[in-house]
PDB file of C-alpha atoms in Angstrom:
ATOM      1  CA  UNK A   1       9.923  47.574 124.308  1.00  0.00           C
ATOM      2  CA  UNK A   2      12.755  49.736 122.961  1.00  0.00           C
ATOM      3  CA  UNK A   3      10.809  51.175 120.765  1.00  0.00           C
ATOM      4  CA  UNK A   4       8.457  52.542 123.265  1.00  0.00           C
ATOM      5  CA  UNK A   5      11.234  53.315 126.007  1.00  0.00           C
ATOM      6  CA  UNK A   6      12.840  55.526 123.059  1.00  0.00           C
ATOM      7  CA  UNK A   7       9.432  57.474 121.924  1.00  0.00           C
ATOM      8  CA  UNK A   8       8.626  58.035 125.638  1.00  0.00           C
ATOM      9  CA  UNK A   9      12.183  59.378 126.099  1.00  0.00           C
ATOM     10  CA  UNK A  10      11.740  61.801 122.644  1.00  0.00           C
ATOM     11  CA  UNK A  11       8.132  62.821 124.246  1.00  0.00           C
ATOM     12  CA  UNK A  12       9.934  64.002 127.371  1.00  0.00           C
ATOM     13  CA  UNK A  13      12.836  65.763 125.479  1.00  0.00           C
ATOM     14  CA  UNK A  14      10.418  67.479 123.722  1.00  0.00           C
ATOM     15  CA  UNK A  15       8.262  68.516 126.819  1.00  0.00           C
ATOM     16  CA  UNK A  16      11.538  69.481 128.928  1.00  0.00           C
ATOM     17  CA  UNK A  17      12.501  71.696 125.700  1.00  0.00           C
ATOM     18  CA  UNK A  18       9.529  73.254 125.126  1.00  0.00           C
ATOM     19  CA  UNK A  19       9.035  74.616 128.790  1.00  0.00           C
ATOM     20  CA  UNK A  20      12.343  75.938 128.307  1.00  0.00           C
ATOM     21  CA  UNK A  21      11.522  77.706 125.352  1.00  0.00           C
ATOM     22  CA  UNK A  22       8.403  79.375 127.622  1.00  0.00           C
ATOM     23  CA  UNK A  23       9.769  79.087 130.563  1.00  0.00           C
ATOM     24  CA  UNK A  24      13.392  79.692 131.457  1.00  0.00           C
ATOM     25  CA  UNK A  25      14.517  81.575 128.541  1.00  0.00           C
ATOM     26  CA  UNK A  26      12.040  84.715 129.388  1.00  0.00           C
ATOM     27  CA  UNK A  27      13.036  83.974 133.533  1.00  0.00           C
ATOM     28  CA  UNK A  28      16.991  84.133 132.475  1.00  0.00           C
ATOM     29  CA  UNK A  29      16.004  87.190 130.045  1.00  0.00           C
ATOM     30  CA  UNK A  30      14.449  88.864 132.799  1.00  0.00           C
ATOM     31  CA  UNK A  31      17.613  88.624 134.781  1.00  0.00           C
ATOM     32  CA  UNK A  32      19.943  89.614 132.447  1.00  0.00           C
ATOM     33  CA  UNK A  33      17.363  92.858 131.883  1.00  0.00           C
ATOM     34  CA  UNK A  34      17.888  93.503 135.610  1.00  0.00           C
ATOM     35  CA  UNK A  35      21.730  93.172 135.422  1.00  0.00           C
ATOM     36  CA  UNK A  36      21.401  95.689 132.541  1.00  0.00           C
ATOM     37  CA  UNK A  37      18.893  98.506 133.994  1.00  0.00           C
ATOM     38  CA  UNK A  38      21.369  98.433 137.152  1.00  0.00           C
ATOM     39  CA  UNK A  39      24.741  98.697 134.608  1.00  0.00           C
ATOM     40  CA  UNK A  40      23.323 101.824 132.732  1.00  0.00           C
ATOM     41  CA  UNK A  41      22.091 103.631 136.417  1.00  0.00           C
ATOM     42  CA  UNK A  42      25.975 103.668 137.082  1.00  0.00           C
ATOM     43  CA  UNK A  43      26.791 104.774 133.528  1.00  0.00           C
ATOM     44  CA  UNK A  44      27.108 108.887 134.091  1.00  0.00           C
ATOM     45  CA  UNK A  45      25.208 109.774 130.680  1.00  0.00           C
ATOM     46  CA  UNK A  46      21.699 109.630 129.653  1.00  0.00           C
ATOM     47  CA  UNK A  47      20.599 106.156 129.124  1.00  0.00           C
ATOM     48  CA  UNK A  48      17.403 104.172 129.043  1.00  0.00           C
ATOM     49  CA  UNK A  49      15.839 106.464 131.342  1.00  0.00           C
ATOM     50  CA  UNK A  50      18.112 107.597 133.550  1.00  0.00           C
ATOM     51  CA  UNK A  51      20.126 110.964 133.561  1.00  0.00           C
ATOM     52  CA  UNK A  52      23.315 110.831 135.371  1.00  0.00           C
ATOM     53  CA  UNK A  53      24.806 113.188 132.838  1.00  0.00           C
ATOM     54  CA  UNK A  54      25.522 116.035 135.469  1.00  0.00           C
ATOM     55  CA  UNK A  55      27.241 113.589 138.117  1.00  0.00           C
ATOM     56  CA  UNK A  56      31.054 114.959 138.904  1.00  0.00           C
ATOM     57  CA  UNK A  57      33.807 113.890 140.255  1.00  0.00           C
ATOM     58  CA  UNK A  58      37.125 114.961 141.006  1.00  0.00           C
ATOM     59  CA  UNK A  59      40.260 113.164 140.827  1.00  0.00           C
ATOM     60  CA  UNK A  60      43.919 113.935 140.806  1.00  0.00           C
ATOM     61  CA  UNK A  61      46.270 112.056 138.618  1.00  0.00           C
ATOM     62  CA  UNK A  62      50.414 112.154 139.362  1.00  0.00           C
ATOM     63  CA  UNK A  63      53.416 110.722 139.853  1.00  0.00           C
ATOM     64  CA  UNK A  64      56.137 111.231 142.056  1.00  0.00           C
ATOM     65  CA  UNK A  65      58.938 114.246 142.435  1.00  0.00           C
ATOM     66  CA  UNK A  66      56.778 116.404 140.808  1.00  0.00           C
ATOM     67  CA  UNK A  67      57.121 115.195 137.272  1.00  0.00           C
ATOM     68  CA  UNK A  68      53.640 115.452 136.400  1.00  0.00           C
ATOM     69  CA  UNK A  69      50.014 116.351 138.460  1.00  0.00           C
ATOM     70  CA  UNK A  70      46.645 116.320 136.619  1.00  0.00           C
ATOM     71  CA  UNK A  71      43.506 117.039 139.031  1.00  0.00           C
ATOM     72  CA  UNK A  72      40.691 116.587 136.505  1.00  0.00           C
ATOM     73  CA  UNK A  73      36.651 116.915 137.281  1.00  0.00           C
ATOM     74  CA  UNK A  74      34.936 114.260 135.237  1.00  0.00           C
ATOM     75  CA  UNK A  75      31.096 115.277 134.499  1.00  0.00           C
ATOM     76  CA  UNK A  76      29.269 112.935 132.691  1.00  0.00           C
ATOM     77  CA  UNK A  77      31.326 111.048 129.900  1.00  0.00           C
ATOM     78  CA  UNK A  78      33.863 114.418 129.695  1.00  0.00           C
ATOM     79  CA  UNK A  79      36.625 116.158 131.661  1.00  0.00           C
ATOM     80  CA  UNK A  80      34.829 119.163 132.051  1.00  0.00           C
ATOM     81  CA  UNK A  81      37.787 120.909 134.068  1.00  0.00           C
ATOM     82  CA  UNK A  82      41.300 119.993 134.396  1.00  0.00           C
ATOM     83  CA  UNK A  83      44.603 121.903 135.344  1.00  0.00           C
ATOM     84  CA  UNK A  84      47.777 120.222 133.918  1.00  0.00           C
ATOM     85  CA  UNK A  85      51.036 120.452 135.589  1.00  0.00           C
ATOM     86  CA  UNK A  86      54.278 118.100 133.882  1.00  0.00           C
ATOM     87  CA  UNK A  87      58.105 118.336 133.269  1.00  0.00           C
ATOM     88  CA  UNK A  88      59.561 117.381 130.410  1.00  0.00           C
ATOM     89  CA  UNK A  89      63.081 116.963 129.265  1.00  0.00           C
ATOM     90  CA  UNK A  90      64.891 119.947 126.704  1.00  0.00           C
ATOM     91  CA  UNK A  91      68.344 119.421 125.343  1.00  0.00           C
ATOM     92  CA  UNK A  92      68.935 123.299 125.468  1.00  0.00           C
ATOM     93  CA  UNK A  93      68.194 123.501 128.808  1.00  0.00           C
ATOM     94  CA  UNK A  94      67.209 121.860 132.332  1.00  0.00           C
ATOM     95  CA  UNK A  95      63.525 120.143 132.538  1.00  0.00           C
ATOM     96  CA  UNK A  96      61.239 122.795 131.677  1.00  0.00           C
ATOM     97  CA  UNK A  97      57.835 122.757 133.354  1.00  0.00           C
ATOM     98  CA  UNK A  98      54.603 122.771 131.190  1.00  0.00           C
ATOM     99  CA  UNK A  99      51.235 123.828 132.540  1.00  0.00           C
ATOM    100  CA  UNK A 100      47.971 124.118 131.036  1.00  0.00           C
ATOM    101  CA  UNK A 101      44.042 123.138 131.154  1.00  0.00           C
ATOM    102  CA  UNK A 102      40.834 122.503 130.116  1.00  0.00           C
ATOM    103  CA  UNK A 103      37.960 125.063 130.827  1.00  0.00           C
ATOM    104  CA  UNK A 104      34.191 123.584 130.888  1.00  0.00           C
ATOM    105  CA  UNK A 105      33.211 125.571 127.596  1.00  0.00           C
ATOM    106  CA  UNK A 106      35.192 122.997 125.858  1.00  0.00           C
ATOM    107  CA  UNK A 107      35.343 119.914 128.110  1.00  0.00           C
ATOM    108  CA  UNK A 108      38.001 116.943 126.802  1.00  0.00           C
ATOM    109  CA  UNK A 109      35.508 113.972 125.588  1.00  0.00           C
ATOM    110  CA  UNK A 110      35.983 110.218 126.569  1.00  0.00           C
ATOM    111  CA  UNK A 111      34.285 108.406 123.601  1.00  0.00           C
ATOM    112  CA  UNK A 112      34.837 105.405 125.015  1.00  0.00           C
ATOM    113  CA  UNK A 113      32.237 105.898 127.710  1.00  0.00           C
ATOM    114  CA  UNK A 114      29.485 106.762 125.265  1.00  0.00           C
ATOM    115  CA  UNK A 115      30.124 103.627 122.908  1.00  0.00           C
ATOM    116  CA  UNK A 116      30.420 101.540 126.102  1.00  0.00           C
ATOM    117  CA  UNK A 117      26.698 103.096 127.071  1.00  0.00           C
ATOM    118  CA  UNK A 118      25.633 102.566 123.251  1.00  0.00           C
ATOM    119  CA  UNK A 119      26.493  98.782 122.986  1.00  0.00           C
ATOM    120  CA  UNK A 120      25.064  98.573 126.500  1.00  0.00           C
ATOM    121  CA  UNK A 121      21.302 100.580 125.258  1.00  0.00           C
ATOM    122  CA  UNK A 122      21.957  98.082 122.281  1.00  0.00           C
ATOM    123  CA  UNK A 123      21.901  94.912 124.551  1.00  0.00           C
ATOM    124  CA  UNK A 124      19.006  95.746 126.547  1.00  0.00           C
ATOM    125  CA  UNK A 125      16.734  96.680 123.442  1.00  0.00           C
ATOM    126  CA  UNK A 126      17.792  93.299 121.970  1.00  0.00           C
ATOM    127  CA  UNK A 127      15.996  91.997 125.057  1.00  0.00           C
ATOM    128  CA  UNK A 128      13.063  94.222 124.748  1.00  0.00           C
ATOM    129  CA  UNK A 129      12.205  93.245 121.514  1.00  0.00           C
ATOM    130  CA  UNK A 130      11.239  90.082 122.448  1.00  0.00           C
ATOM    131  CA  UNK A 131       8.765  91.210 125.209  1.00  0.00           C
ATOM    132  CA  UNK A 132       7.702  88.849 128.084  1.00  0.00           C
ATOM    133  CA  UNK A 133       4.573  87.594 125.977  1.00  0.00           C
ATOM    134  CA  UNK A 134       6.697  86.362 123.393  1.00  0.00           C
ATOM    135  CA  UNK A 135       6.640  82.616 121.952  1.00  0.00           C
ATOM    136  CA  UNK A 136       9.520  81.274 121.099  1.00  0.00           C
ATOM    137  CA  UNK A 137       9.480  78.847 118.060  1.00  0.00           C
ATOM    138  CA  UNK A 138      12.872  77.318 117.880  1.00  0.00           C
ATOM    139  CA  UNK A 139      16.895  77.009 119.393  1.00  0.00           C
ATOM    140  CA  UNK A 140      17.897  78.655 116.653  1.00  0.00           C
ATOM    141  CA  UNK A 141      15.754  81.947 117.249  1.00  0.00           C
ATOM    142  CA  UNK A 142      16.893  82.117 120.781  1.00  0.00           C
ATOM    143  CA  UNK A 143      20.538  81.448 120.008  1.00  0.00           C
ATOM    144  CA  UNK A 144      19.899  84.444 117.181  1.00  0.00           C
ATOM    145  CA  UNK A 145      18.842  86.587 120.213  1.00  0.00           C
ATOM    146  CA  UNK A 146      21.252  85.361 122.891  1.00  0.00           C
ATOM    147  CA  UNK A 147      24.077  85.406 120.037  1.00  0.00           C
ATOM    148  CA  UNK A 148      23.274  89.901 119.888  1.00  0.00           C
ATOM    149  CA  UNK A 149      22.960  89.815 123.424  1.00  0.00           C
ATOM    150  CA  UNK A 150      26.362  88.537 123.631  1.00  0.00           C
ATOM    151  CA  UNK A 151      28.026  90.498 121.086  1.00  0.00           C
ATOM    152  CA  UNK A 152      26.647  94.501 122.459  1.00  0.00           C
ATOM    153  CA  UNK A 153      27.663  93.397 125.627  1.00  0.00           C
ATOM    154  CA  UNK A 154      31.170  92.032 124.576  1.00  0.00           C
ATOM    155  CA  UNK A 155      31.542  95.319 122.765  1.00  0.00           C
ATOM    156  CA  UNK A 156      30.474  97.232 125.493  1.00  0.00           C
ATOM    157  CA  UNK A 157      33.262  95.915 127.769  1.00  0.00           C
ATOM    158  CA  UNK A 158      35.694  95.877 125.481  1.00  0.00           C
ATOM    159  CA  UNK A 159      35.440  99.494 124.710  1.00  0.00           C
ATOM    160  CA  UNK A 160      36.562 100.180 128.098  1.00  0.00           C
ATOM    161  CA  UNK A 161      38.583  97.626 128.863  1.00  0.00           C
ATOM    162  CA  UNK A 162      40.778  97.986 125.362  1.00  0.00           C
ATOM    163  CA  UNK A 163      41.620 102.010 124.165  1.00  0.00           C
ATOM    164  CA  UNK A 164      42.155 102.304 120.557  1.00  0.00           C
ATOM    165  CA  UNK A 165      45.584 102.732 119.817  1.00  0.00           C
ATOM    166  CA  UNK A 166      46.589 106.288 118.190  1.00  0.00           C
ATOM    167  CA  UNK A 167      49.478 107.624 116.592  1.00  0.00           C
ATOM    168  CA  UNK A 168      51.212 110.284 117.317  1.00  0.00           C
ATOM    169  CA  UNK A 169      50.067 112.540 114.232  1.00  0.00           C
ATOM    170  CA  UNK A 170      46.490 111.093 115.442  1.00  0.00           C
ATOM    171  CA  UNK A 171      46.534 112.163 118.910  1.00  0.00           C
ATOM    172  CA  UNK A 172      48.452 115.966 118.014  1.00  0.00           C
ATOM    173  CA  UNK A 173      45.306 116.238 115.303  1.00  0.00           C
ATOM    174  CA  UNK A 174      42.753 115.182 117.556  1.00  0.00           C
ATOM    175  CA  UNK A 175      39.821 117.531 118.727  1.00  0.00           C
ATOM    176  CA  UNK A 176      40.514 117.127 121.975  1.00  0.00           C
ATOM    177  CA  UNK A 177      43.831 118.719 121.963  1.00  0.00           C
ATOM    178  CA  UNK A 178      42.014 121.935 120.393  1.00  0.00           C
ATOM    179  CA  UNK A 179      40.795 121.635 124.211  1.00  0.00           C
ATOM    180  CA  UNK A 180      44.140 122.757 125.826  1.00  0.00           C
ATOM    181  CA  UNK A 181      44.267 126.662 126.856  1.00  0.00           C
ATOM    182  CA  UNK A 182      47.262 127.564 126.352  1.00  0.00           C
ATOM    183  CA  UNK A 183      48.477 124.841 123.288  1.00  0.00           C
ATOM    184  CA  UNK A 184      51.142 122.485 124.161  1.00  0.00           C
ATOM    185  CA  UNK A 185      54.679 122.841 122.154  1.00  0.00           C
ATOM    186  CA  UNK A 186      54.346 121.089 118.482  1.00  0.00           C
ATOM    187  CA  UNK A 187      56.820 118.261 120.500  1.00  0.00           C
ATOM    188  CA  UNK A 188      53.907 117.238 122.903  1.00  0.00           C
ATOM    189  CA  UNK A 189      50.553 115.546 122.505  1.00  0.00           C
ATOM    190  CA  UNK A 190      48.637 114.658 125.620  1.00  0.00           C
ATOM    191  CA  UNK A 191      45.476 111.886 125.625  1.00  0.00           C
ATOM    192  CA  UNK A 192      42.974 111.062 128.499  1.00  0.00           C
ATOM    193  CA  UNK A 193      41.410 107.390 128.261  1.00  0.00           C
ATOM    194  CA  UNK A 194      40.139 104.649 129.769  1.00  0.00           C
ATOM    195  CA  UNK A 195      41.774 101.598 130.569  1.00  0.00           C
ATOM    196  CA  UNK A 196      39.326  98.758 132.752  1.00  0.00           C
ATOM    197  CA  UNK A 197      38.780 100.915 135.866  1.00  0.00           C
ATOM    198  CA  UNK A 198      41.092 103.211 135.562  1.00  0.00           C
ATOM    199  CA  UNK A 199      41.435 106.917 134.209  1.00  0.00           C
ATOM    200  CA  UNK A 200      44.823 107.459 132.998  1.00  0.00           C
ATOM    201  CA  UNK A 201      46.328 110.504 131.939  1.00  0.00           C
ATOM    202  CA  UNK A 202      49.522 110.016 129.161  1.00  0.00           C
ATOM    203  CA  UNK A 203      52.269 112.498 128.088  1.00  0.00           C
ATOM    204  CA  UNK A 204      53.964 111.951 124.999  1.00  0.00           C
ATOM    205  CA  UNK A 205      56.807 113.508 123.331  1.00  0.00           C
ATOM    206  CA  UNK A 206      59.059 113.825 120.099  1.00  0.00           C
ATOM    207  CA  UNK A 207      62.457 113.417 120.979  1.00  0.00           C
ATOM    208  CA  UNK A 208      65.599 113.642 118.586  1.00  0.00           C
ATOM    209  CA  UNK A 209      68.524 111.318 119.504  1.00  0.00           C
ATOM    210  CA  UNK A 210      71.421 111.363 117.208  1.00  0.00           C
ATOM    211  CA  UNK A 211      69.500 111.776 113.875  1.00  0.00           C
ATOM    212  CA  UNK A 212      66.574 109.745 114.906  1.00  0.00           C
ATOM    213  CA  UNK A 213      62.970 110.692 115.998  1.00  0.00           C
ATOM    214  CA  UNK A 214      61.942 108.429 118.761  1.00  0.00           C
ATOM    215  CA  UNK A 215      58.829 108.833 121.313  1.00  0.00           C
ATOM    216  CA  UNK A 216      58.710 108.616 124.989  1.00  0.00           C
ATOM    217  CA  UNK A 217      56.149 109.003 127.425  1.00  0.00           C
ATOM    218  CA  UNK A 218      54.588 109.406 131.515  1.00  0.00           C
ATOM    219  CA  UNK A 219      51.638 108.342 132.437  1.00  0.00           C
ATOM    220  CA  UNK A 220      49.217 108.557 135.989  1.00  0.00           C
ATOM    221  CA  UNK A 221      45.895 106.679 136.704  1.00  0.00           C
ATOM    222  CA  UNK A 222      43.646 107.144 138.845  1.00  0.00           C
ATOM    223  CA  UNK A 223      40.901 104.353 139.932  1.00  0.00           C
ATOM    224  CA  UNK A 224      37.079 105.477 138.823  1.00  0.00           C
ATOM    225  CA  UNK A 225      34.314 103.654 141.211  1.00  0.00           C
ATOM    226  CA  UNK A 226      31.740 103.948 139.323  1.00  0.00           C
ATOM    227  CA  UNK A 227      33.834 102.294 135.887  1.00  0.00           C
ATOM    228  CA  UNK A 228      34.649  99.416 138.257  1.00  0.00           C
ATOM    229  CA  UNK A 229      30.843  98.556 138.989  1.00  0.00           C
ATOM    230  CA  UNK A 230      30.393  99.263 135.335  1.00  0.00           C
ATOM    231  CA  UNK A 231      32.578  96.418 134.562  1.00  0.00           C
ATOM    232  CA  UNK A 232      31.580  94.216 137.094  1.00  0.00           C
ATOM    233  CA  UNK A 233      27.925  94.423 136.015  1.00  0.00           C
ATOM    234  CA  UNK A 234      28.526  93.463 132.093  1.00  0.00           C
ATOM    235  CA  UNK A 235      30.551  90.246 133.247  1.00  0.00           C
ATOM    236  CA  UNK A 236      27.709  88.922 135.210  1.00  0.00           C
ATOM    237  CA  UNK A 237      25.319  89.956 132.375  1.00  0.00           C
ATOM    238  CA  UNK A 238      28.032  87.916 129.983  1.00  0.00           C
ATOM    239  CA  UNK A 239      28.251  84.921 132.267  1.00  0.00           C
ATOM    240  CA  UNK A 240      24.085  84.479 132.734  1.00  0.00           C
ATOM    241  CA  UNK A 241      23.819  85.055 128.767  1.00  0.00           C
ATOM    242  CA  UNK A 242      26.218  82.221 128.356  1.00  0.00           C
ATOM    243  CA  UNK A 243      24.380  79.888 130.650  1.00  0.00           C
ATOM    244  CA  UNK A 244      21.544  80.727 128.541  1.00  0.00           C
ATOM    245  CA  UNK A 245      23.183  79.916 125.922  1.00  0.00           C
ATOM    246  CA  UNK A 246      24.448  77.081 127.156  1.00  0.00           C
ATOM    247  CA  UNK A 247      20.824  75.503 128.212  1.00  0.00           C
ATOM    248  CA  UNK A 248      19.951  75.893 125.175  1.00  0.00           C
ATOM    249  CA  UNK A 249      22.536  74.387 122.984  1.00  0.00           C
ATOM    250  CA  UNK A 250      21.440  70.888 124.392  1.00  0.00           C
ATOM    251  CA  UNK A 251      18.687  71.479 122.410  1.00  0.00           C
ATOM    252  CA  UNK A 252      20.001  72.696 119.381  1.00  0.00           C
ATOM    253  CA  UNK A 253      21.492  69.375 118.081  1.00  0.00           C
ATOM    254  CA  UNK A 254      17.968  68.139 118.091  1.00  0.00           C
ATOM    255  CA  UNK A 255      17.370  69.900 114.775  1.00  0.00           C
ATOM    256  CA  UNK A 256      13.933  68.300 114.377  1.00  0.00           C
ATOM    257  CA  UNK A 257      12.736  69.965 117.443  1.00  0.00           C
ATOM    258  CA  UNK A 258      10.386  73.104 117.268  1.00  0.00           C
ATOM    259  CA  UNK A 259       7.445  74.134 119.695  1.00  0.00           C
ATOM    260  CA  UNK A 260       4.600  71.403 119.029  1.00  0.00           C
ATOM    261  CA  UNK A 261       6.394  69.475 116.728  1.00  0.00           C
ATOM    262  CA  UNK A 262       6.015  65.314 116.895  1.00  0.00           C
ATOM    263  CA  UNK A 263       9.370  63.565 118.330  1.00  0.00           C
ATOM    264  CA  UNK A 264      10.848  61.786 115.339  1.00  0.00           C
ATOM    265  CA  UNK A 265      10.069  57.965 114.439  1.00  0.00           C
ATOM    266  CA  UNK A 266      12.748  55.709 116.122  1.00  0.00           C
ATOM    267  CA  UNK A 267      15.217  53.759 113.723  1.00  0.00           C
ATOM    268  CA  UNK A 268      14.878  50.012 114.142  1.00  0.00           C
TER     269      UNK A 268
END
């Protein structure tokens, strides 16, 4: 009788897993798609299908007693025009005032939004190459597919939730800094980036204090709507990927289990 009660029990498994495989794997897919399309409609750059790359806004970045005021104009994934406005500290004198800007023949480029929209493009053509039509044959294949999934859109998030770190010598050499009309002093490197929802604006200077070089440095954010939707969208596409994920492990210590397969013989 235990026998049977234990092969009955296997037959279900084996039914319940297989109409997962057909079943709720391409339904959760399908929702995670729809999570997706709607994340890269905010995104304001060309991507799968849609062209916000001409959206602007304006925003103005400062803090108080006039120590520093950035109004920028953010058009697509670039600060297309900005005008720069900051004190900083001279030995030789009193705070001098430093002004400059960036012109829309040579807009200032956030690379973090494009890689965000590239691991983003990445995730949903994981998804697409599966199709709705398409039979799944194991765990393992799905956890293959859910395991990419997971990883673009970790990426993704990351890229705007984490800036790289530069150096000094990195961030006075960078490209963007060919940008500024006029130059800033050799002492001064400026860097825009983004940091969650946030656009932040950083000031950063070489300062010599009794024989040693030392750095210091002012910064002003700004909140970007759109980034904070952005954000929002590719932790709910996380979270349903994990439950995914999660429905399926069950099945995945059942190593004997693919799509048609007999349940395995019972020990006695």
């Amino acid at each position: 009788m235990n026998v049977d009660c234990e092969k009955a029990e296997a037959i279900n498994l084996q039914k319940e897993f297989e109409w997962v495989l057909n079943q709720e794997i391409h339904k959760g897919l399908d929702q995670i798609h729809q999570i997706l399309v709607e994340c890269a409609r905010r995104f304001p750059v060309q991507l799968y299908g849609h062209d916000n790359s001409s959206k602007q806004d304006k925003f103005v970045l400062s803090v108080p007693v006039d120590q520093l005021k950035c109004v920028v104009t953010l058009t697509g994934d670039s600060i297309t025009h900005a005008d720069i406005n900051f004190k900083v500290s001279r030995q030789s004198s009193a705070a001098a005032m430093v002004k400059s800007s960036i012109q829309n023949e040579y807009p200032w480029k956030l690379q973090q939004v494009q890689d965000a929209a590239n691991h983003l493009q990445q995730a949903i053509y994981h998804i697409d190459d599966v199709g709705k039509n398409y039979k799944f044959k194991s765990s393992d294949e799905v956890l293959h597919i859910l395991g990419n999934i997971l990883g673009s859109l970790q990426r993704g998030r990351t890229s705007l939730i984490v800036p790289r770190k530069k150096t000094m010598h990195e961030l006075m050499k960078s490209r963007n800094m060919a940008t500024l009309a006029p130059n800033l002093p050799e002492d001064l490197a400026i860097s825009f980036y983004i940091q969650s929802h946030k656009l932040i604006f950083a000031i950063y200077q070489i300062v010599h204090s009794h024989g040693e070089m030392k750095y210091e440095s002012t910064h002003a954010e700004c909140s970007v709507p759109w980034l904070n939707e952005v954000l929002v969208l590719f932790t709910v596409g996380l979270q349903l990927c994990q439950q995914l994920k999660d429905k399926i492990c069950v099945f995945s210590q059942y190593k004997d289990f693919t799509v048609g397969s007999r349940p395995p013989s019972p020990i006695h």
